[in-house]
Coordinates of C-alpha atoms in Angstrom, one line a residue:
X1 CA 119.4 90.3 72.9
X2 CA 117.8 93.8 72.3
X3 CA 118.3 96.4 74.4
X4 CA 114.6 96.8 74.7
X5 CA 114.1 93.2 75.7
X6 CA 116.5 93.3 77.8
X7 CA 114.3 96.1 79.8
X8 CA 111.5 94.2 78.9
X9 CA 112.9 91.0 80.9
X10 CA 114.0 93.7 83.7
X11 CA 110.4 94.9 83.9
X12 CA 108.6 91.6 83.6
X13 CA 111.3 90.1 86.6
X14 CA 110.6 93.1 88.7
X15 CA 106.5 92.9 88.4
X16 CA 107.0 89.4 89.4
X17 CA 108.9 90.8 92.4
X18 CA 106.2 93.3 92.9
X19 CA 103.6 90.6 93.4
X20 CA 105.9 88.4 95.5
X21 CA 105.5 91.2 98.2
X22 CA 102.1 92.1 97.6
X23 CA 102.1 87.7 98.9
X24 CA 103.9 88.7 101.7
X25 CA 101.9 91.1 102.9
X26 CA 98.4 89.2 102.3
X27 CA 100.0 86.7 104.4
X28 CA 100.8 88.6 107.4
X29 CA 96.9 90.6 107.4
X30 CA 95.2 87.6 106.2
X31 CA 94.5 85.1 108.7
X32 CA 92.6 82.9 106.5
X33 CA 96.5 82.4 104.9
X34 CA 98.5 82.0 107.9
X35 CA 95.4 79.2 109.1
X36 CA 95.8 77.5 106.4
X37 CA 99.6 78.1 105.9
X38 CA 100.3 79.3 102.5
X39 CA 103.3 80.6 101.3
X40 CA 103.8 84.2 100.4
X41 CA 105.0 82.8 96.7
X42 CA 102.0 81.2 96.6
X43 CA 98.9 83.8 97.0
X44 CA 101.6 85.7 94.3
X45 CA 101.2 83.0 92.4
X46 CA 97.2 82.6 92.9
X47 CA 97.1 86.8 92.3
X48 CA 99.3 86.4 89.0
X49 CA 97.2 83.8 87.6
X50 CA 93.6 85.9 88.7
X51 CA 95.4 88.8 86.8
X52 CA 96.4 87.8 84.1
X53 CA 94.9 86.2 80.6
X54 CA 93.1 84.0 81.7
X55 CA 91.7 86.0 84.6
X56 CA 90.9 90.3 84.5
X57 CA 93.5 90.7 81.8
X58 CA 95.5 92.9 83.7
X59 CA 99.1 91.3 83.2
X60 CA 99.6 91.5 79.4
X61 CA 100.5 87.9 77.0
X62 CA 103.7 88.8 76.7
X63 CA 105.0 89.0 80.7
X64 CA 103.0 85.8 81.0
X65 CA 104.6 84.3 78.4
X66 CA 107.5 85.9 79.6
X67 CA 107.5 84.2 83.1
X68 CA 106.4 80.5 82.0
X69 CA 110.0 80.2 80.6
X70 CA 112.0 81.6 83.9
X71 CA 110.7 78.1 86.1
X72 CA 113.0 76.2 83.8
X73 CA 116.0 78.0 84.8
X74 CA 115.4 79.8 88.3
X75 CA 115.1 75.5 88.9
X76 CA 119.0 75.6 87.3
X77 CA 119.9 78.1 90.3
X78 CA 117.7 76.3 93.2
X79 CA 119.5 72.6 91.8
X80 CA 122.7 74.1 91.6
X81 CA 123.0 74.8 95.1
X82 CA 121.5 71.5 96.5
X83 CA 125.5 70.5 97.3
X84 CA 126.6 74.3 97.4
X85 CA 128.7 74.9 101.0
X86 CA 127.6 71.6 102.9
X87 CA 129.6 68.1 104.3
X88 CA 127.9 65.5 102.4
X89 CA 127.7 63.0 105.3
X90 CA 129.1 58.7 105.0
X91 CA 126.9 55.8 104.0
X92 CA 127.3 54.7 107.2
X93 CA 126.2 58.0 109.4
X94 CA 123.0 57.9 107.1
X95 CA 122.6 54.3 107.8
X96 CA 123.1 54.6 111.0
X97 CA 120.3 57.2 111.8
X98 CA 118.1 57.3 108.4
X99 CA 117.6 53.9 107.4
X100 CA 113.9 53.7 107.3
X101 CA 113.4 57.0 106.9
X102 CA 115.8 56.5 103.2
X103 CA 113.9 52.9 102.2
X104 CA 110.2 54.8 103.4
X105 CA 111.2 58.0 100.7
X106 CA 112.2 55.9 97.9
X107 CA 109.6 53.4 98.4
X108 CA 106.5 56.3 98.5
X109 CA 108.3 57.8 95.1
X110 CA 108.6 54.0 93.0
X111 CA 104.7 53.8 94.0
X112 CA 103.5 57.5 93.0
X113 CA 105.1 56.3 89.2
X114 CA 103.3 53.2 89.5
X115 CA 100.2 54.7 90.3
X116 CA 100.7 57.8 88.1
X117 CA 102.2 55.8 85.0
X118 CA 99.8 52.8 85.7
X119 CA 96.3 55.5 85.8
X120 CA 98.0 56.9 82.7
X121 CA 98.7 53.6 80.4
X122 CA 95.2 51.8 81.6
X123 CA 92.9 54.3 81.7
X124 CA 93.6 57.8 80.5
X125 CA 96.0 57.1 77.4
X126 CA 93.8 54.4 76.3
X127 CA 90.4 57.0 76.8
X128 CA 91.5 60.5 75.8
X129 CA 94.3 59.8 73.7
X130 CA 97.6 61.1 76.3
X131 CA 101.1 59.5 76.4
X132 CA 101.6 57.2 78.9
X133 CA 104.3 59.2 80.6
X134 CA 101.8 62.2 81.8
X135 CA 101.5 59.6 84.7
X136 CA 105.0 60.7 85.8
X137 CA 103.2 64.3 86.6
X138 CA 102.6 63.2 90.4
X139 CA 106.1 61.8 91.2
X140 CA 107.4 65.5 89.4
X141 CA 104.9 67.8 90.6
X142 CA 104.2 66.5 94.4
X143 CA 107.4 65.1 95.2
X144 CA 109.8 67.2 93.0
X145 CA 107.6 70.4 93.2
X146 CA 107.0 73.5 90.9
X147 CA 110.7 73.7 90.7
X148 CA 111.4 70.2 89.1
X149 CA 107.5 71.0 87.4
X150 CA 109.3 74.4 85.7
X151 CA 112.4 72.0 84.7
X152 CA 110.6 69.3 83.2
X153 CA 108.2 71.8 81.1
X154 CA 111.6 71.0 78.5
X155 CA 111.7 66.8 78.0
X156 CA 107.5 67.0 77.6
X157 CA 108.7 69.7 74.7
X158 CA 110.8 67.4 73.6
X159 CA 108.8 63.8 73.8
X160 CA 105.5 66.0 72.0
X161 CA 103.0 66.4 74.4
X162 CA 104.3 69.9 75.8
X163 CA 100.3 70.4 77.3
X164 CA 102.4 67.6 79.6
X165 CA 104.6 71.3 81.5
X166 CA 101.7 73.1 82.1
X167 CA 99.8 69.9 84.2
X168 CA 103.6 69.1 85.5
X169 CA 102.8 73.0 86.9
X170 CA 99.2 72.2 87.9
X171 CA 100.3 68.7 89.7
X172 CA 103.3 70.6 92.2
X173 CA 100.3 73.0 92.9
X174 CA 98.0 70.9 94.0
X175 CA 100.2 68.8 96.1
X176 CA 101.5 71.7 97.6
X177 CA 98.3 72.6 98.7
X178 CA 97.2 69.0 99.3
X179 CA 100.3 68.7 101.6
X180 CA 99.6 71.8 103.4
X181 CA 96.2 71.6 104.7
X182 CA 95.8 68.0 104.8
X183 CA 99.1 67.7 106.3
X184 CA 97.7 70.2 109.1
X185 CA 94.9 67.8 109.2
X186 CA 96.7 64.7 109.9
X187 CA 98.8 65.9 113.0
X188 CA 95.5 66.9 114.7
X189 CA 93.8 63.6 113.9
X190 CA 97.0 61.9 115.3
X191 CA 97.0 63.7 118.7
X192 CA 93.7 62.6 119.3
X193 CA 94.6 59.2 118.7
X194 CA 97.7 59.2 121.2
X195 CA 100.3 59.1 118.1
X196 CA 102.4 61.4 118.5
X197 CA 105.6 61.2 120.8
X198 CA 105.6 64.3 122.1
X199 CA 102.1 66.1 121.5
X200 CA 99.4 64.8 124.2
X201 CA 96.2 67.2 123.1
X202 CA 95.2 69.6 120.1
X203 CA 96.0 72.1 122.4
X204 CA 99.3 71.6 122.1
X205 CA 99.8 72.6 119.4
X206 CA 101.9 75.5 118.5
X207 CA 101.7 77.3 115.4
X208 CA 104.8 80.1 115.6
X209 CA 104.5 83.2 114.5
X210 CA 101.7 83.3 111.6
X211 CA 102.5 86.7 110.1
X212 CA 105.9 85.4 109.3
X213 CA 107.4 88.8 110.9
X214 CA 109.3 87.8 114.0
X215 CA 109.1 91.8 116.2
X216 CA 112.4 93.4 116.7
X217 CA 113.7 91.6 119.7
X218 CA 113.7 88.3 118.2
X219 CA 115.6 89.0 114.5
X220 CA 117.5 86.3 112.8
X221 CA 120.9 86.1 111.4
X222 CA 120.2 84.9 107.8
X223 CA 124.3 84.8 106.9
X224 CA 127.6 84.7 107.3
X225 CA 130.7 84.9 105.3
X226 CA 134.4 85.4 105.7
X227 CA 135.1 87.5 102.9
X228 CA 136.0 91.2 103.3
X229 CA 133.4 93.6 100.8
X230 CA 137.0 95.1 100.1
X231 CA 137.6 92.7 97.6
X232 CA 134.4 91.7 96.6
X233 CA 131.0 91.4 98.0
X234 CA 130.0 87.6 99.2
X235 CA 127.2 87.4 98.0
X236 CA 128.3 88.0 94.7
X237 CA 130.8 85.9 95.0
X238 CA 128.6 83.2 95.7
X239 CA 126.6 84.0 92.9
X240 CA 129.3 83.4 91.3
X241 CA 130.1 79.8 92.3
X242 CA 126.4 79.4 91.4
X243 CA 127.3 80.3 88.4
X244 CA 130.4 78.1 87.3
X245 CA 128.4 75.2 88.4
X246 CA 125.2 75.4 86.1
X247 CA 128.4 76.5 83.6
X248 CA 129.8 73.1 84.7
X249 CA 126.6 71.7 84.2
X250 CA 125.8 73.4 80.6
X251 CA 129.0 71.5 79.6
X252 CA 128.2 68.7 80.9
X253 CA 124.8 68.5 78.9
X254 CA 126.4 69.7 75.7
X255 CA 128.5 66.6 75.8
X256 CA 126.0 64.7 76.0
X257 CA 124.4 65.5 73.1
X258 CA 127.0 65.4 70.7
X259 CA 127.0 61.5 72.3
X260 CA 123.2 61.2 71.0
X261 CA 120.7 63.1 70.1
X262 CA 118.1 62.0 73.1
X263 CA 120.2 62.9 74.9
X264 CA 118.5 66.6 74.5
X265 CA 115.7 65.8 76.2
X266 CA 117.7 65.7 79.2
X267 CA 117.4 69.2 81.5
X268 CA 119.4 71.1 82.5
X269 CA 118.9 70.8 86.2
X270 CA 120.1 68.0 87.7
X271 CA 123.4 68.5 85.8
X272 CA 123.6 72.2 87.1
X273 CA 123.5 70.2 90.2
X274 CA 126.5 67.8 89.9
X275 CA 128.5 70.9 89.0
X276 CA 127.6 72.0 92.6
X277 CA 128.9 69.0 93.1
X278 CA 132.2 69.6 91.2
X279 CA 132.7 73.0 93.2
X280 CA 133.0 71.9 96.5
X281 CA 135.3 68.8 96.0
X282 CA 137.7 70.9 94.6
X283 CA 137.0 73.9 97.3
X284 CA 137.2 70.3 100.3
X285 CA 140.6 69.5 98.5
X286 CA 141.9 72.7 98.3
X287 CA 140.9 73.5 102.2
X288 CA 138.9 77.0 100.8
X289 CA 135.7 75.1 101.7
X290 CA 135.2 77.5 105.0
X291 CA 134.8 80.2 102.0
X292 CA 131.5 78.9 101.2
X293 CA 129.4 79.7 104.1
X294 CA 126.2 77.4 103.5
X295 CA 123.8 80.6 104.6
X296 CA 124.4 82.1 101.5
X297 CA 123.7 79.4 99.5
X298 CA 120.7 79.2 100.7
X299 CA 119.3 82.7 100.4
X300 CA 120.2 82.7 97.2
X301 CA 118.2 79.0 96.3
X302 CA 115.5 80.3 98.8
X303 CA 115.0 83.2 96.1
X304 CA 115.4 81.7 92.7
X305 CA 112.5 79.0 94.3
X306 CA 110.2 82.0 95.8
X307 CA 110.6 83.7 92.4
X308 CA 109.9 80.4 90.9
X309 CA 106.7 79.0 92.4
X310 CA 105.1 82.8 91.4
X311 CA 106.2 82.8 88.1
X312 CA 105.6 78.9 87.9
X313 CA 101.6 79.6 89.4
X314 CA 100.8 82.7 87.4
X315 CA 101.7 81.7 83.9
X316 CA 99.4 77.9 84.5
X317 CA 97.4 77.5 81.3
X318 CA 93.8 77.9 82.6
X319 CA 92.6 76.1 79.4
X320 CA 94.7 73.6 78.9
X321 CA 94.1 72.4 83.0
X322 CA 90.6 72.8 81.7
X323 CA 90.5 70.4 78.4
X324 CA 92.6 68.1 80.7
X325 CA 90.4 68.5 83.8
X326 CA 89.5 65.0 83.8
X327 CA 92.7 62.7 83.2
X328 CA 94.5 65.7 86.1
X329 CA 91.9 64.7 88.5
X330 CA 92.1 61.2 88.5
X331 CA 95.9 61.4 88.4
X332 CA 95.8 63.7 91.3
X333 CA 93.1 61.0 93.3
X334 CA 95.0 58.6 93.2
X335 CA 98.5 60.4 94.7
X336 CA 96.0 61.4 97.4
X337 CA 94.8 57.7 98.0
X338 CA 97.9 56.7 98.1
X339 CA 100.2 59.2 100.5
X340 CA 96.9 58.8 102.7
X341 CA 97.6 55.2 102.4
X342 CA 101.1 55.2 102.9
X343 CA 100.9 57.4 105.7
X344 CA 98.9 55.6 107.7
X345 CA 99.9 52.4 106.9
X346 CA 103.7 51.8 105.8
X347 CA 104.5 54.5 108.3
X348 CA 103.3 53.0 111.7
X349 CA 104.5 49.3 110.0
X350 CA 108.7 50.8 108.9
X351 CA 109.9 53.1 111.3
X352 CA 111.4 52.6 114.7
X353 CA 110.1 54.8 117.1
X354 CA 108.6 57.9 116.7
X355 CA 106.6 57.4 113.6
X356 CA 104.2 59.6 113.0
X357 CA 106.7 62.6 113.8
X358 CA 108.8 60.5 111.1
X359 CA 105.8 60.1 108.2
X360 CA 104.3 63.3 108.6
X361 CA 107.8 64.9 107.5
X362 CA 107.6 62.6 104.5
X363 CA 104.7 63.3 103.4
X364 CA 104.1 67.3 103.4
X365 CA 107.7 66.4 102.0
X366 CA 106.7 64.2 98.8
X367 CA 103.5 66.3 98.6
X368 CA 105.5 69.8 98.7
X369 CA 108.6 70.6 99.2
X370 CA 111.3 69.8 101.4
X371 CA 110.1 73.1 103.6
X372 CA 106.1 71.9 104.0
X373 CA 107.5 68.8 105.6
X374 CA 109.9 70.6 107.9
X375 CA 106.7 73.0 108.6
X376 CA 105.0 69.7 109.6
X377 CA 107.8 68.3 111.9
X378 CA 108.0 71.2 113.1
X379 CA 104.4 71.6 114.3
X380 CA 104.3 68.4 115.6
X381 CA 108.0 68.2 117.3
X382 CA 108.2 71.3 117.9
X383 CA 110.8 71.4 120.2
X384 CA 112.8 68.7 117.9
X385 CA 112.5 66.6 120.8
X386 CA 112.5 63.1 119.0
X387 CA 114.1 60.7 115.9
X388 CA 113.3 62.5 113.1
X389 CA 114.2 65.7 112.4
X390 CA 118.0 63.9 112.6
X391 CA 116.9 61.2 110.6
X392 CA 115.0 63.4 107.7
X393 CA 117.9 65.3 107.4
X394 CA 120.1 62.6 107.1
X395 CA 118.3 60.9 104.8
X396 CA 117.9 63.9 102.3
X397 CA 121.4 63.8 100.4
X398 CA 121.1 60.2 99.1
X399 CA 117.2 61.5 97.9
X400 CA 117.5 64.5 96.3
X401 CA 120.2 64.8 94.4
X402 CA 118.4 61.7 92.5
X403 CA 114.8 61.7 92.4
X404 CA 111.8 63.9 93.6
X405 CA 113.4 66.4 91.6
X406 CA 116.5 64.9 90.6
X407 CA 118.3 63.0 87.5
X408 CA 116.1 60.2 87.7
X409 CA 113.2 62.1 88.2
X410 CA 114.6 64.1 84.9
X411 CA 115.2 60.5 83.0
X412 CA 111.4 58.8 84.0
X413 CA 109.9 60.2 81.3
X414 CA 112.0 59.4 78.8
X415 CA 111.9 55.9 80.1
X416 CA 108.4 55.4 80.1
X417 CA 108.2 57.4 76.1
X418 CA 111.3 55.1 74.8
X419 CA 110.8 51.3 76.8
X420 CA 107.7 52.0 77.4
X421 CA 104.6 52.3 80.4
X422 CA 104.5 48.8 81.4
X423 CA 108.4 48.4 81.2
X424 CA 109.2 51.6 83.9
X425 CA 106.6 50.2 85.7
X426 CA 107.8 46.8 86.3
X427 CA 111.3 48.2 87.0
X428 CA 109.5 50.3 89.7
X429 CA 107.6 47.7 91.1
X430 CA 110.5 45.7 91.3
X431 CA 112.5 48.3 93.5
X432 CA 109.4 48.9 96.3
X433 CA 110.0 45.4 96.0
X434 CA 113.0 45.1 96.7
X435 CA 113.2 48.4 98.8
X436 CA 110.6 46.2 101.7
X437 CA 112.9 42.8 101.1
X438 CA 115.6 45.6 102.7
X439 CA 113.4 47.3 105.6
X440 CA 111.8 43.1 106.5
X441 CA 115.7 42.1 106.4
X442 CA 117.0 44.9 109.1
X443 CA 114.2 44.2 111.0
X444 CA 112.7 47.7 110.5
X445 CA 109.3 46.3 109.0
X446 CA 106.7 45.1 111.4
X447 CA 103.3 43.7 109.9
X448 CA 101.5 44.3 113.4
X449 CA 102.3 47.8 114.5
X450 CA 100.5 47.3 118.1
X451 CA 99.2 50.3 119.3
X452 CA 101.5 52.9 117.0
X453 CA 103.7 53.7 118.9

């Protein structure tokens, strides 16, 4: 890389940071953004989109082109951090606390595949001649989010449909907005109908500090460390571990390609997660896991994710979205209807207690990102009194590594391309039926939930 190119990269990332800062200021000052719970990164992304070549043209094309490739690399950082500094609970603990939650979340994802690929195969492909694997953007963008959509852009490109990357990013943006706005509307409906376990009236809904800035006497410690700065900067050490995790993932990726060239279509980010798992296993075996601070890792992960969202939304190619507007609208409408039905029909029948609290957390996480699910959960269960927070947290280690951006998410479009849409739809249907069978045998599924309490 030439020095001029490196300087441009630094400047482009700095401008990205400037947008993110402006997004935070707008979130702190504009009440509409606060009431809608829009994160600063999403606001900054919309601002970048408006200022870009498809808006008022203040941001040059070269900068946007650089931003467009950043999500595919930043997601490697996000996934490398998934297991670093964590203690993965045992299968027994997961099943005890979060069995219904785990079955429900996997069932939702299976349905997202069935609906998305089904709409693409039976309606979109015959009319618009678009590959059926475009139907996976519901699960990629909604359960996966902007990071996954950015990482999957290379997969769509390798499969011969590069526009799928932009459609995936658009899907993620739609899912995030739907998760926040519709999720809050659902909370108000549930409180009025008496479906909530803690809140008894809409007046009890607490929205916290909407500006996102705490008073001086309420400031939080964002990270701790046992590493002394005279030996190495603690943040730098944790960055080293993230980097080594990505390197391990890269070696795995190259090894797979050596086995068969088709493995080139597999993205790097789930393999970087495996690298993080190996680092954590080694740390556990050598009794050095206490030196890896989860809070520091989360700061690195969160920073990468914020910049990722700004870059992803800012670099959406509006002409591509316009060109595929009708197929995209069909897929997004299918996603909205599906999530509505599952939240109000299945959740009260499968969750043994606090069904709405459990269901709304999954709604937010499977439409937008994990943070949206947690935000909605804190609104409906502000003091975390129900079983929903523990169940939601315990099911994630057995969900996120595989779907919603994990290993299986990464290969489903490839399977659709190689094996055919009907085969993948059939496999997803078998999975969905099996999950409901498990729920029935375990006594979780109730055909008649009674008063929905």
